[in-house]
Amino acid sequence: MTIADVARKAGVSRATVSRVLNGQDTVDPVLAGRVRQVSRRLGYHPSAIAQGLARGASHTVGVVVPDLANPFFPEVVKALTVAAGKDGFSVVVADSDEDPEAELRLIQDVSRRVDGLVLCSPRAGIADLRRVVRKGLPTVCTNRMVDPPLTASVMIDSGRGMQAVIRHLTELGHRRIAYLAGPSSSSSNADRLGALERSLPGAVVIPTGSKSQEGYASAAAAAEAGATAVICFNDLVAFGALARLRALGVAVPGEMSVVGFDDIPAADFVHPALTTVRLPKAELGRRSWEVLRDQLGDHGAGASVRLEPTLVVRESTGKAIGATEDAVAVGERAGG
Amino acid sequence: MTIADVARKAGVSRATVSRVLNGQDTVDPVLAGRVRQVSRRLGYHPSAIAQGLARGASHTVGVVVPDLANPFFPEVVKALTVAAGKDGFSVVVADSDEDPEAELRLIQDVSRRVDGLVLCSPRAGIADLRRVVRKGLPTVCTNRMVDPPLTASVMIDSGRGMQAVIRHLTELGHRRIAYLAGPSSSSSNADRLGALERSLPGAVVIPTGSKSQEGYASAAAAAEAGATAVICFNDLVAFGALARLRALGVAVPGEMSVVGFDDIPAADFVHPALTTVRLPKAELGRRSWEVLRDQLGDHGAGASVRLEPTLVVRESTGKAIGATEDAVAVGERAGG
DNA sequence: GTGAAAGCGCTAACAG
DNA sequence: CTGTTAGCGCTTTCAC
């Protein structure tokens, strides 16, 4: 079932069928009607592949993410597909499973079949990235500092988020704070770590990860370290920490404050409701598309946008134990 | 930068370049080496579009989901992309945003650019589905009864899951049970509802939805209806219900048992840990790919596989209040 | 207004 | 083993 079949049945040339189906108004209405009817009756649908070849553009963009099972990414991808869809673009997604090697392979792979690419929080090293990102393929990179910039970028200022958290916590009198750190390959994690060490050199950093399981495993160490507040790499980790602290009999926020990052929907429904840094996920997806689309059009260099996170205070943070007006003393407590 | 450029620089024909790059062993090692070197130096990457046209297959499959922000689907999509990736296939995903109209449009759209399609829990009516599913395009449909079957299918037996829940609850002495129902367009919801009404004709059904917000809103009604146990359409809804019950001062599981469906990762970390029906999400994705791949190959009709859910009992369910050995009485209680 | 013809970049017979 | 020759299905000048 090709355009030729329609042309033959309708008694016109393939060019005419093409014109009609692409909405050109330079065709005799009678013929146009006949073509439309025939093509409908035959159930004809043009091959996007062939169109892609002929037009030199596939109207498809790729997005590669580290882990689609992490609630952060589906929201970004969703907003991106919806936005791109409105402009007639499809989105192919690739999941690298947090593996930098796989990520590089996927980038190259996907690059061969798309008009543009968005790299979501890529985990690969900068040198590797520079190697595989095709010069000439419109690309936007999210949540990943690359200096000098090799692509357009859309960032969320994680450092600012961390600062807001620290301010919040210190205002509550917390002096001993632990950070359950995310994957070392995560650039956002590095940003947060940087901000943390700058504002609070004495913070205890506990390598953790990005899943609840890992938060569960690490939370005890935070308690043992005498922290009165624990900042988690993301909400999932915070959920795990919350569960572990409960198991340990440590009251939240009474004895320990907990804060997350992301603000996934469930954060508002756990108990205690999680204080967290809201990252504008949907906006990240939308803006990524816009920035990419701009490059697709005028072939320009591509913008660099920076989005702001906002601290959402709920129930999991509270006054430090033993905190006084001008608290200096650290509320030491035995772990678990 | 096309295959012709490489051919010219390497002093061979395009066919030879093609052969080398596709790993055919029928080429003089010397030429092959030269070709590989030139193509690397030039940074040449074949266009997947052109290959697709020439080969008559794009090595891309589509998957359309109702809502990527619902944690059920990313896990399915992830497993699917990983499985397909291993066989050299890319996956384009489309998110219909729970809108049947949009879904139909997306199906047609995506169909034009892929070798195969998986419809994940499609929300459109059967008649519409029948209209847009392209005869001849390998397709698998998940979680959607279509009779007579118009495609291969991979189902999770939701009814069985519901039965297991009811058995569990009645063994605990519950007699008055409420169901916070999911979207009416959801086939799984219909299955669960069917099983519920068959096993427990007196159950109270409260139209709810698929999000925590909605569960939060509906939970009070369940309490007011005098239920001692509430079954939720999914874990997200259950999280909402849990939050509302806590706000209402209703103890779980002391005064009210709560169960969900899906078993998303967070279910094990909320408090109380959620009793839920685990749906094999990753397996659903993997099997969907396998069934699709089989059709891609031998052009066969496509299998019909059925996956079993399993009840995971955690902390949110317990003995009905006032339940006796042979409980008959209903534990009536005032709503919050 | 409409058709003929020339590709888009690649693969796959088919000769040699 | 390697090159030549046809296309894959569509779009798009360029004449008519």
XYZ file of C-alpha atoms (C1' of nucleotides) in Angstrom:
704
model
C 0.000 0.000 0.000
C 2.010 2.933 -1.269
C 1.321 6.322 -2.703
C 1.485 4.778 -6.140
C -1.523 2.568 -5.430
C -3.561 5.555 -4.421
C -2.395 7.479 -7.467
C -3.352 4.688 -9.815
C -6.791 4.110 -8.289
C -7.485 7.819 -8.326
C -6.210 8.256 -11.845
C -3.671 10.915 -10.945
C 0.075 11.113 -10.491
C 1.898 10.346 -7.290
C 2.891 13.990 -7.105
C -0.728 15.008 -6.944
C -1.514 12.541 -4.202
C 1.438 13.851 -2.256
C 0.260 17.411 -2.712
C -3.244 16.653 -1.561
C -2.175 14.693 1.462
C 0.211 17.418 2.493
C -2.507 20.004 2.336
C -1.283 22.018 -0.581
C -4.028 24.159 -2.030
C -2.748 24.119 -5.573
C -4.857 21.147 -6.563
C -8.172 21.002 -8.367
C -10.788 20.475 -5.643
C -12.399 17.694 -7.641
C -9.181 15.732 -7.926
C -8.342 16.503 -4.343
C -11.655 15.081 -3.207
C -11.171 11.970 -5.286
C -7.686 11.443 -3.891
C -8.819 11.857 -0.330
C -11.655 9.438 -0.784
C -9.552 6.801 -2.461
C -6.815 7.055 0.079
C -9.313 6.723 2.884
C -11.031 3.758 1.258
C -7.716 2.042 0.756
C -6.677 2.838 4.284
C -3.541 4.475 3.050
C -1.080 6.045 5.456
C 2.174 7.534 4.202
C 5.350 5.953 5.516
C 7.063 8.321 7.877
C 10.325 6.634 7.034
C 10.099 7.447 3.368
C 8.934 10.940 4.149
C 11.867 11.313 6.451
C 14.320 10.329 3.781
C 12.774 12.550 1.148
C 12.436 15.543 3.430
C 15.693 15.062 5.183
C 14.082 15.164 8.619
C 12.427 12.446 10.615
C 10.385 14.628 12.928
C 11.586 12.495 15.751
C 13.718 13.456 18.700
C 15.475 11.195 21.118
C 15.726 11.464 24.862
C 18.020 9.372 26.942
C 17.460 9.030 30.665
C 19.392 7.200 33.375
C 16.388 5.413 34.848
C 12.796 5.586 33.825
C 11.804 3.885 37.060
C 12.979 6.927 39.004
C 9.843 9.083 39.263
C 11.785 12.185 38.362
C 12.339 11.195 34.749
C 8.906 10.032 33.624
C 7.521 13.440 34.474
C 10.188 15.128 32.428
C 9.725 12.738 29.540
C 5.980 13.084 29.703
C 6.053 16.847 29.480
C 8.589 16.578 26.691
C 6.565 14.124 24.608
C 3.423 16.153 25.046
C 5.136 19.393 24.060
C 6.940 17.815 21.125
C 3.770 16.027 20.053
C 2.003 19.367 19.730
C 4.632 20.337 17.200
C 4.270 17.077 15.327
C 7.316 15.372 16.717
C 7.637 11.882 18.144
C 9.972 11.008 20.941
C 12.080 7.896 21.219
C 13.241 7.214 24.725
C 16.265 5.253 25.763
C 16.962 4.097 29.306
C 20.616 3.621 30.178
C 19.901 1.948 33.487
C 22.392 4.275 35.216
C 25.215 2.738 33.210
C 27.547 5.305 31.603
C 28.803 2.810 29.046
C 25.302 1.912 27.972
C 24.447 5.573 27.882
C 27.200 6.324 25.391
C 26.111 3.463 23.193
C 22.506 4.608 23.302
C 23.404 8.175 22.453
C 25.193 7.063 19.325
C 22.463 4.675 18.441
C 19.636 7.092 18.868
C 21.562 9.855 17.122
C 21.300 7.955 13.875
C 17.555 8.095 13.809
C 16.531 11.490 15.114
C 16.581 15.157 14.261
C 17.553 16.192 17.741
C 18.521 14.812 21.085
C 17.983 15.600 24.717
C 20.329 14.135 27.228
C 18.620 13.984 30.565
C 21.032 14.133 33.475
C 23.657 12.175 31.568
C 25.947 10.008 33.692
C 28.842 9.624 31.305
C 32.069 11.547 31.756
C 32.429 14.847 30.000
C 35.211 13.644 27.760
C 33.134 10.679 26.623
C 30.133 12.874 26.139
C 32.138 15.244 24.035
C 33.235 12.299 21.944
C 29.789 10.938 21.153
C 27.665 14.050 20.891
C 27.461 14.587 17.194
C 28.559 17.983 16.060
C 25.674 19.246 13.999
C 22.936 17.280 15.712
C 20.819 19.714 17.713
C 21.199 18.635 21.293
C 20.184 19.828 24.699
C 21.654 18.592 27.883
C 19.788 18.827 31.154
C 21.140 18.913 34.659
C 24.708 18.538 33.691
C 27.376 21.162 33.873
C 29.623 20.938 30.848
C 32.278 23.577 30.578
C 32.854 24.844 28.013
C 29.267 24.067 27.034
C 29.102 21.643 24.157
C 25.353 21.853 23.761
C 22.408 23.969 24.715
C 21.344 23.265 28.252
C 18.461 23.373 30.648
C 19.511 23.202 34.237
C 17.872 23.178 37.602
C 19.972 25.050 40.098
C 20.431 22.261 42.593
C 22.938 24.220 44.598
C 20.343 26.891 45.314
C 17.963 24.203 46.454
C 20.558 22.872 48.833
C 21.200 26.348 50.180
C 17.518 26.831 50.874
C 17.437 23.534 52.730
C 20.429 24.453 54.823
C 18.997 27.836 55.656
C 15.721 26.226 56.674
C 17.466 23.661 58.814
C 19.839 26.065 60.518
C 16.966 28.408 61.290
C 15.401 25.489 63.078
C 18.539 25.183 65.140
C 20.135 22.211 63.445
C 23.895 22.193 63.666
C 24.800 18.651 62.901
C 23.458 17.674 59.502
C 23.950 14.569 57.385
C 23.605 14.213 53.639
C 22.662 10.900 52.089
C 24.434 11.403 48.796
C 23.228 10.227 45.398
C 25.083 8.415 42.629
C 28.560 9.832 42.154
C 27.916 9.989 38.432
C 25.073 12.414 39.022
C 25.923 15.997 38.310
C 23.046 17.238 40.467
C 24.489 15.299 43.326
C 27.821 16.974 42.797
C 26.159 20.375 42.754
C 24.350 19.680 45.988
C 27.452 18.312 47.582
C 29.363 21.398 46.520
C 26.788 23.749 47.959
C 26.654 21.715 51.130
C 30.371 21.742 51.703
C 30.559 25.410 50.977
C 27.803 26.376 53.409
C 28.335 23.734 55.986
C 31.871 22.371 55.958
C 31.210 20.077 58.869
C 28.322 18.167 57.361
C 28.592 14.405 57.383
C 28.240 12.880 53.957
C 27.058 9.317 53.618
C 27.314 7.703 50.182
C 23.895 6.298 49.483
C 22.283 6.170 46.060
C 18.954 6.990 44.502
C 16.556 4.343 45.766
C 14.477 3.877 48.897
C 16.328 0.718 49.739
C 19.544 2.633 49.864
C 18.044 5.366 51.967
C 16.806 2.725 54.348
C 20.282 1.280 54.590
C 22.030 4.607 55.174
C 19.669 6.262 57.626
C 21.050 4.444 60.641
C 24.503 5.812 59.952
C 23.093 9.329 59.961
C 21.538 8.715 63.348
C 24.702 7.197 64.704
C 26.697 10.151 63.504
C 24.640 12.250 65.865
C 22.896 14.240 63.171
C 19.633 15.944 64.044
C 18.711 16.448 60.430
C 19.288 14.401 57.329
C 19.110 15.704 53.786
C 18.403 13.021 51.208
C 19.493 12.941 47.590
C 15.889 12.499 46.537
C 12.435 11.768 47.868
C 12.738 8.058 47.277
C 15.810 7.954 49.474
C 13.950 10.046 52.019
C 11.114 7.519 52.083
C 13.616 4.843 52.890
C 15.182 6.982 55.596
C 11.778 7.704 57.103
C 11.014 4.006 57.255
C 14.334 3.166 58.859
C 14.090 5.935 61.440
C 10.660 4.702 62.404
C 12.013 1.183 62.771
C 14.776 2.602 64.936
C 12.262 4.438 67.075
C 13.610 7.838 66.138
C 10.781 10.363 65.963
C 10.494 12.552 62.875
C 10.551 15.492 63.137
C 10.812 15.316 66.923
C 14.261 13.840 67.117
C 15.335 14.011 63.528
C 14.352 16.185 60.605
C 14.288 14.711 57.127
C 14.260 16.489 53.792
C 14.265 15.240 50.243
C 14.708 16.512 46.702
C 12.331 16.312 43.723
C 8.884 16.597 45.288
C 7.381 13.563 43.678
C 3.624 13.299 44.150
C 3.840 10.763 46.968
C 5.948 13.149 49.061
C 2.798 14.879 50.163
C 1.115 11.653 51.246
C 3.670 9.849 53.332
C 3.806 10.339 57.074
C 5.112 12.673 58.136
C 4.564 14.574 54.898
C 7.972 15.222 53.435
C 9.690 18.581 53.400
C 11.462 18.645 50.084
C 12.968 20.729 47.327
C 10.567 20.853 44.437
C 12.266 20.562 41.084
C 10.186 21.826 38.167
C 10.138 18.547 36.285
C 7.400 19.291 33.800
C 8.909 22.649 33.053
C 12.257 21.004 32.538
C 10.707 18.751 29.898
C 8.805 21.552 28.246
C 11.703 23.951 28.149
C 14.019 21.253 26.870
C 11.719 20.768 23.935
C 11.499 24.472 23.268
C 15.226 24.923 23.333
C 15.669 21.923 21.078
C 12.988 23.080 18.680
C 14.647 26.447 18.348
C 17.840 24.771 17.273
C 15.913 22.539 14.877
C 14.525 25.614 13.205
C 17.163 28.245 12.764
C 20.080 25.971 13.390
C 21.204 28.434 16.049
C 23.570 27.591 18.837
C 20.913 26.935 21.413
C 20.086 28.708 24.592
C 21.115 27.972 28.103
C 18.272 28.137 30.569
C 18.374 27.766 34.292
C 15.339 26.796 36.343
C 14.844 27.490 40.033
C 13.801 24.907 42.589
C 11.614 25.820 45.532
C 11.658 24.527 49.046
C 8.369 22.989 50.110
C 8.120 22.800 53.876
C 5.823 20.110 55.187
C 5.908 18.001 58.309
C 9.185 16.152 58.314
C 11.290 19.048 59.528
C 11.125 20.755 62.889
C 13.126 22.379 65.619
C 16.371 20.718 66.539
C 16.246 18.971 69.884
C 17.857 21.104 72.529
C 17.847 24.072 70.218
C 17.773 27.379 72.022
C 17.154 30.836 70.686
C 20.781 31.215 69.744
C 21.567 27.588 69.660
C 25.229 26.769 69.720
C 25.201 23.453 71.438
C 24.736 20.407 69.313
C 21.981 18.106 70.419
C 23.938 14.906 70.739
C 21.992 11.715 70.872
C 22.840 8.072 70.772
C 22.017 6.321 67.531
C 19.051 3.908 67.286
C 28.407 12.960 5.108
C 26.983 9.914 3.364
C 28.138 6.475 2.473
C 29.259 7.875 -0.855
C 31.797 10.149 0.792
C 33.310 7.247 2.650
C 33.346 5.162 -0.511
C 35.122 7.854 -2.464
C 37.769 8.547 0.168
C 38.399 4.860 0.604
C 38.526 4.228 -3.093
C 35.827 1.585 -3.085
C 32.195 1.329 -4.055
C 29.316 2.221 -1.789
C 28.320 -1.414 -1.727
C 31.628 -2.361 -0.210
C 31.333 0.261 2.459
C 27.883 -0.992 3.254
C 29.137 -4.540 3.455
C 31.954 -3.676 5.794
C 29.837 -1.587 8.079
C 27.220 -4.281 8.290
C 29.799 -6.810 9.296
C 29.740 -9.000 6.243
C 32.821 -11.186 6.084
C 32.968 -11.336 2.314
C 35.293 -8.385 2.030
C 39.062 -8.272 1.552
C 40.500 -7.557 5.006
C 42.704 -4.855 3.581
C 39.815 -2.965 2.026
C 37.713 -3.560 5.069
C 40.364 -2.044 7.266
C 40.687 0.950 5.020
C 36.952 1.479 4.976
C 36.664 1.246 8.713
C 39.470 3.690 9.205
C 38.143 6.220 6.747
C 34.655 6.031 8.111
C 35.941 6.516 11.630
C 38.139 9.423 10.619
C 35.249 11.074 8.830
C 32.956 10.402 11.774
C 30.515 8.675 9.521
C 27.326 7.135 10.921
C 24.799 5.565 8.603
C 21.358 7.136 8.573
C 18.885 4.821 10.226
C 16.161 6.430 8.157
C 17.751 5.498 4.878
C 18.531 2.045 6.166
C 14.960 1.700 7.217
C 13.670 2.584 3.802
C 16.099 0.304 2.027
C 15.563 -2.618 4.330
C 11.871 -2.149 4.687
C 12.074 -2.117 8.459
C 12.853 0.683 10.838
C 13.865 -1.457 13.784
C 11.690 0.752 15.894
C 8.603 -0.147 17.843
C 6.058 2.133 19.407
C 4.449 1.952 22.788
C 1.550 4.074 23.815
C 0.688 4.490 27.474
C -2.095 6.375 29.243
C 0.162 8.198 31.689
C 3.867 8.004 32.086
C 3.587 9.776 35.426
C 1.768 6.775 36.856
C 4.565 4.633 38.301
C 3.096 1.503 36.792
C 3.924 2.429 33.221
C 7.531 3.566 33.426
C 8.488 0.210 34.810
C 6.764 -1.530 31.948
C 8.278 0.804 29.391
C 11.688 0.472 30.938
C 11.681 -3.303 30.775
C 10.370 -3.097 27.240
C 13.032 -0.680 26.015
C 15.776 -2.692 27.627
C 14.526 -5.956 26.144
C 13.965 -4.428 22.725
C 17.321 -2.675 22.877
C 19.051 -6.005 23.308
C 17.568 -7.025 19.986
C 18.627 -3.793 18.340
C 15.273 -2.087 18.451
C 14.453 1.432 19.573
C 11.244 2.351 21.290
C 9.203 5.455 20.701
C 6.821 6.199 23.495
C 3.643 8.176 23.310
C 1.685 9.406 26.303
C -2.028 9.881 25.748
C -2.596 11.629 29.060
C -5.557 9.333 29.789
C -7.417 10.839 26.840
C -9.017 8.230 24.527
C -9.202 10.674 21.628
C -5.550 11.573 21.908
C -4.750 7.912 22.228
C -6.371 7.090 18.905
C -4.530 9.913 17.210
C -1.229 8.781 18.669
C -1.768 5.200 17.619
C -2.249 6.242 14.020
C 0.635 8.619 14.174
C 3.081 6.208 15.672
C 1.917 3.420 13.388
C 3.377 5.239 10.417
C 6.887 5.107 11.755
C 7.334 1.752 13.440
C 7.612 -1.940 12.714
C 5.391 -2.902 15.595
C 3.232 -1.469 18.300
C 2.376 -2.176 21.885
C -0.719 -0.670 23.312
C -0.378 -0.446 27.055
C -3.710 -0.554 28.851
C -5.422 1.364 26.068
C -8.319 3.552 27.167
C -10.121 3.895 23.858
C -13.299 1.993 23.112
C -13.010 -1.350 21.419
C -14.738 -0.188 18.272
C -12.375 2.748 17.926
C -9.413 0.546 18.639
C -10.521 -1.860 15.976
C -10.740 1.036 13.582
C -7.241 2.393 14.098
C -5.189 -0.716 14.701
C -3.589 -1.325 11.365
C -4.209 -4.759 9.970
C -0.780 -6.053 9.176
C 1.130 -4.056 11.720
C 2.356 -6.439 14.406
C 0.665 -5.295 17.562
C 0.323 -6.418 21.123
C -2.213 -5.123 23.502
C -1.705 -5.284 27.237
C -4.258 -5.294 29.999
C -7.210 -4.939 27.762
C -9.757 -7.569 26.996
C -10.744 -7.416 23.362
C -13.120 -10.050 22.166
C -12.696 -11.372 19.575
C -9.002 -10.613 19.971
C -7.764 -8.233 17.330
C -4.144 -8.467 18.376
C -1.764 -10.549 20.387
C -2.072 -9.783 24.053
C -0.296 -9.835 27.347
C -2.615 -9.613 30.291
C -2.341 -9.522 34.015
C -5.213 -11.356 35.573
C -6.571 -8.527 37.696
C -9.637 -10.483 38.655
C -7.491 -13.124 40.318
C -5.698 -10.421 42.228
C -8.979 -9.059 43.450
C -10.083 -12.518 44.519
C -6.919 -12.979 46.521
C -7.516 -9.649 48.234
C -11.083 -10.557 49.096
C -10.049 -13.926 50.443
C -7.377 -12.297 52.577
C -9.783 -9.702 53.890
C -12.638 -12.064 54.622
C -10.281 -14.403 56.433
C -9.436 -11.452 58.630
C -13.112 -11.125 59.387
C -13.969 -8.185 57.198
C -17.537 -8.157 55.982
C -18.083 -4.615 54.897
C -15.573 -3.724 52.222
C -15.269 -0.648 50.043
C -13.559 -0.343 46.676
C -12.091 2.946 45.539
C -12.546 2.394 41.827
C -10.175 3.513 39.091
C -10.853 5.286 35.798
C -13.907 3.869 34.068
C -11.916 3.643 30.856
C -9.513 1.245 32.498
C -10.049 -2.359 31.576
C -8.174 -3.556 34.661
C -10.557 -1.574 36.772
C -13.472 -3.270 35.067
C -11.918 -6.669 35.689
C -11.436 -5.916 39.351
C -14.898 -4.537 39.674
C -16.303 -7.636 38.018
C -14.441 -9.957 40.327
C -15.481 -7.868 43.304
C -19.152 -7.917 42.470
C -19.075 -11.602 41.779
C -17.391 -12.517 45.061
C -18.854 -9.828 47.229
C -22.134 -8.484 45.889
C -22.582 -6.135 48.818
C -19.345 -4.249 48.443
C -19.573 -0.487 48.302
C -17.989 0.982 45.240
C -16.739 4.554 45.311
C -15.702 6.112 42.004
C -12.254 7.520 42.588
C -9.495 7.603 39.994
C -5.840 6.746 39.790
C -4.066 9.410 41.813
C -3.273 9.939 45.468
C -5.291 13.126 45.525
C -8.350 11.201 44.498
C -7.738 8.493 47.030
C -7.454 11.167 49.682
C -10.776 12.609 48.600
C -12.625 9.287 48.549
C -11.321 7.688 51.700
C -13.724 9.534 53.974
C -16.673 8.145 52.091
C -15.370 4.641 52.663
C -15.158 5.315 56.370
C -18.605 6.833 56.444
C -20.027 3.852 54.633
C -19.006 1.792 57.620
C -16.404 -0.224 55.779
C -13.692 -1.920 57.828
C -11.508 -2.468 54.814
C -10.905 -0.480 51.685
C -9.437 -1.825 48.483
C -7.818 0.816 46.314
C -7.474 0.842 42.549
C -3.741 1.276 42.880
C -1.021 2.044 45.391
C -1.087 5.743 44.681
C -4.748 5.887 45.593
C -3.965 3.819 48.669
C -1.333 6.358 49.729
C -3.966 9.041 49.522
C -6.414 6.943 51.497
C -3.804 6.251 54.155
C -3.136 9.961 54.518
C -6.803 10.802 54.790
C -7.528 8.080 57.309
C -4.683 9.327 59.440
C -6.089 12.842 59.240
C -9.433 11.436 60.269
C -7.892 9.639 63.203
C -8.829 6.234 61.872
C -6.153 3.719 62.805
C -4.760 1.470 60.067
C -4.922 -1.442 60.313
C -6.554 -1.229 63.754
C -9.825 0.250 62.633
C -9.492 0.037 58.886
C -7.537 -2.206 56.575
C -6.187 -0.775 53.357
C -4.949 -2.602 50.293
C -3.617 -1.392 46.981
C -2.732 -2.718 43.548
C 0.579 -2.571 41.643
C 3.209 -2.803 44.362
C 5.215 0.199 43.388
C 8.546 0.484 45.195
C 7.300 3.064 47.690
C 4.571 0.700 48.907
C 7.100 -0.998 51.119
C 8.264 2.248 52.683
C 5.114 4.070 53.667
C 3.634 3.605 57.093
C 2.002 1.305 57.634
C 3.693 -0.644 54.853
C 1.061 -1.320 52.252
C -0.547 -4.675 51.650
C -0.963 -4.781 47.911
C -1.367 -6.910 44.821
C 1.936 -7.074 43.033
C 1.587 -6.836 39.286
C 4.589 -8.142 37.352
C 5.361 -4.878 35.593
C 8.821 -5.667 34.310
C 7.678 -9.041 33.121
C 4.775 -7.407 31.366
C 7.199 -5.213 29.460
C 9.582 -8.017 28.683
C 6.898 -10.439 27.546
C 5.244 -7.765 25.458
C 8.475 -7.331 23.584
C 8.906 -11.053 23.120
C 5.417 -11.513 21.793
C 5.875 -8.556 19.493
C 9.244 -9.767 18.297
C 7.809 -13.139 17.432
C 5.263 -11.481 15.207
C 7.954 -9.293 13.680
C 9.869 -12.394 12.695
C 7.614 -15.101 11.385
C 4.670 -12.841 10.808
C 2.620 -15.243 12.926
C -0.652 -14.368 14.563
C 0.821 -13.584 17.934
C 0.424 -15.297 21.221
C -1.837 -14.488 24.086
C -0.123 -14.613 27.423
C -1.575 -14.153 30.843
C 0.480 -13.149 33.848
C -0.463 -13.775 37.459
C -0.418 -11.160 40.182
C 0.525 -12.050 43.741
C -0.798 -10.676 46.971
C 1.884 -9.128 49.146
C 0.718 -8.894 52.725
C 2.401 -6.169 54.738
C 1.181 -4.033 57.587
C -1.860 -2.181 56.350
C -4.292 -5.052 56.743
C -5.395 -6.715 59.942
C -8.255 -8.330 61.785
C -11.592 -6.628 61.416
C -12.685 -4.850 64.549
C -15.160 -6.911 66.453
C -14.398 -9.913 64.289
C -15.131 -13.195 65.989
C -14.188 -16.681 64.945
C -17.222 -16.906 62.724
C -17.821 -13.242 62.339
C -21.203 -12.287 61.055
C -21.728 -8.958 62.674
C -20.550 -5.889 60.887
C -18.361 -3.625 62.881
C -20.222 -0.369 62.458
C -18.351 2.771 63.221
C -18.985 6.407 62.780
C -17.092 8.144 60.069
C -14.216 10.409 61.116
C -3.122 22.713 -12.152
C -0.607 18.473 -13.154
C 2.771 15.052 -14.431
C 7.586 13.378 -15.380
C 11.773 12.799 -13.440
C 15.339 13.172 -10.236
C 16.778 12.216 -6.062
C 16.952 11.485 -0.295
C 21.040 7.533 1.658
C 21.130 3.083 1.860
C 20.838 -2.110 0.650
C 20.624 -6.116 -2.239
C 20.531 -8.751 -6.201
C 23.288 -9.682 -10.050
C 27.134 -9.765 -12.826
C 31.836 -10.016 -13.367
C 35.700 -10.591 -3.642
C 33.837 -6.132 -5.742
C 31.289 -2.911 -8.519
C 27.008 -1.840 -11.162
C 22.311 -1.360 -11.128
C 17.920 -1.078 -9.234
C 15.037 0.195 -6.238
C 12.730 1.281 -0.870
C 8.273 5.294 -0.759
C 8.036 9.772 -0.796
C 8.849 14.886 -2.108
C 10.000 18.359 -5.158
C 11.850 20.952 -8.852
C 10.873 21.721 -13.521
C 8.439 21.684 -17.651
C 4.009 21.361 -19.817
